[in-house]
């Protein structure tokens, strides 16, 4: 916002409330109400207004309190923003960012817990970025705002409270990350684990425990869901020969399904075992804490699947019967 | 032969220039002011309507006639092409509504923005598009205004402030309010006309956007082109209240005879002045 006067923030509670999750704290005071705009609770309306402002040449950042509410505005994200550059043969560019928390929080129930990564990632004309660490959040958000095309920026409410070490380079005002590049958070040689957002933390925890048992896991933080960094994922699988994908969202047609297809297309001969997908349970998110816990992947799920594999679990069950 | 060749190259120029160089119609450059009365009075909602006396000139009169006649012939030709299956998909025609496009252009500049739904061929022409770009786009050719990638519903001309061409009913209204937001943000002293039909007038997003436009005093002018049908459904079966100029409730409104190009010109001039000073206004034609 300080570098470009065309950038403005618009959304519910972003100004006077200092941000529903305090992400925009202090911005109203610093940039004023013309650039930090509080809206009524009308997603379809203000998302359309944001896209229209982007058509004219401003650089809006539209905040959804959670991406569950983006469904009210999804026509503008897809039909008004994502497709316009193509339909107008390049005349209308839409330099807009849609950002906000995505996925499960804690005890907020089914209508407030869905992950939309797969929904947006399937749409040509959009870029979809998912930060994990503070470095990701800073670098990817800047890249998103500078990008001339619409970007969906999926944050995570539970990660807002987590601290990460940052280098001096990250804190520099010119720091920016490239779109479309995944990060290898931890190198390994026995199995590749891909993850994004909160699941990266779980995958890293699992990798630590596996290391003590002699299994070296390579953890890839996807960072960019669309475009997906197929080359980094495939290079890793060609090295380790095994792949586990981890995501919080529903399993059918999820990110893991796309990664699996990509690896089958590019690196089939290198696989020593079928690709395994870990995803959220195929059920609307329950409220009760114990049910919620088993509806979202946990570190134990990653450990068990890595060590035992789904077919072996099924085989043992059959034998027990 | 020479005349035929010249007609072909004329298609490449904006149509008003093309027509003024033919020998078939008389031209005039007279700018003597003439005052005309609109056929019907305006009706205001929470606002005093403008006067029925409209200033024009012989030159403007001829331009109006040529532009509207050209638009009419173009749409009829498009209809024939569509029935011959040379235009695919959808083809929404504007014949009968030409006075709105032409009268609006007479009242505003190319720095003001227009955004509409899918009945966009004539708005594109009014903003300076050529017949060649229009027909080429309709027939999916690369010389089309969207290089054949858009089709009938996705004509754009950003350099003249025309932002499309939208297929989703009602979407253009929040987008138009967004253009107005950006105009105010940039302090450009220009306005946006967001056109929609009587079908779209019932869309929820219209009211969401209008609420914000009124809250923030955006220079947005909502123009309902009422042709009494929303897709295939008659107005009386779709709208409990067909007084679309009153639908803004707390937002001033103006009812205009959309068949009278002078009324349209007057109304748009009035609306632009209002929007720059006082924020949004809803008009129904």
mmCIF file of C-alpha atoms in Angstrom, chain B residues 15 60 64 67 71 98-114 122-128 160-162 193 261 264-265 268:
data_model
loop_
_atom_site.group_PDB
_atom_site.id
_atom_site.type_symbol
_atom_site.label_atom_id
_atom_site.label_comp_id
_atom_site.label_asym_id
_atom_site.label_seq_id
_atom_site.Cartn_x
_atom_site.Cartn_y
_atom_site.Cartn_z
ATOM 1 C CA UNK B 15 -19.309 4.515 -38.660
ATOM 2 C CA UNK B 60 -26.613 16.691 -34.405
ATOM 3 C CA UNK B 64 -28.754 11.020 -34.576
ATOM 4 C CA UNK B 67 -26.404 6.557 -36.122
ATOM 5 C CA UNK B 71 -27.667 0.558 -35.642
ATOM 6 C CA UNK B 98 -31.186 2.668 -30.449
ATOM 7 C CA UNK B 99 -32.308 6.006 -29.016
ATOM 8 C CA UNK B 100 -30.830 5.103 -25.645
ATOM 9 C CA UNK B 101 -27.349 4.380 -26.988
ATOM 10 C CA UNK B 102 -27.325 7.430 -29.264
ATOM 11 C CA UNK B 103 -28.897 9.909 -26.845
ATOM 12 C CA UNK B 104 -26.517 8.821 -24.084
ATOM 13 C CA UNK B 105 -23.428 9.350 -26.251
ATOM 14 C CA UNK B 106 -24.626 12.856 -27.109
ATOM 15 C CA UNK B 107 -24.664 13.815 -23.434
ATOM 16 C CA UNK B 108 -21.340 12.368 -22.270
ATOM 17 C CA UNK B 109 -17.664 11.980 -23.222
ATOM 18 C CA UNK B 110 -15.493 8.955 -23.916
ATOM 19 C CA UNK B 111 -13.927 9.465 -20.490
ATOM 20 C CA UNK B 112 -17.256 8.606 -18.891
ATOM 21 C CA UNK B 113 -17.717 4.854 -18.634
ATOM 22 C CA UNK B 114 -20.527 2.668 -19.916
ATOM 23 C CA UNK B 122 -24.998 -0.884 -30.460
ATOM 24 C CA UNK B 123 -23.391 0.450 -27.287
ATOM 25 C CA UNK B 124 -20.075 -0.733 -28.745
ATOM 26 C CA UNK B 125 -20.789 1.130 -31.990
ATOM 27 C CA UNK B 126 -21.801 4.242 -30.085
ATOM 28 C CA UNK B 127 -18.514 4.199 -28.190
ATOM 29 C CA UNK B 128 -16.609 4.282 -31.459
ATOM 30 C CA UNK B 160 -13.416 4.710 -25.083
ATOM 31 C CA UNK B 161 -14.644 3.765 -21.640
ATOM 32 C CA UNK B 162 -16.753 0.775 -22.685
ATOM 33 C CA UNK B 193 -23.565 4.536 -16.706
ATOM 34 C CA UNK B 261 -33.506 10.461 -28.335
ATOM 35 C CA UNK B 264 -32.476 10.435 -23.413
ATOM 36 C CA UNK B 265 -29.885 13.101 -24.118
ATOM 37 C CA UNK B 268 -28.208 11.622 -19.292
#
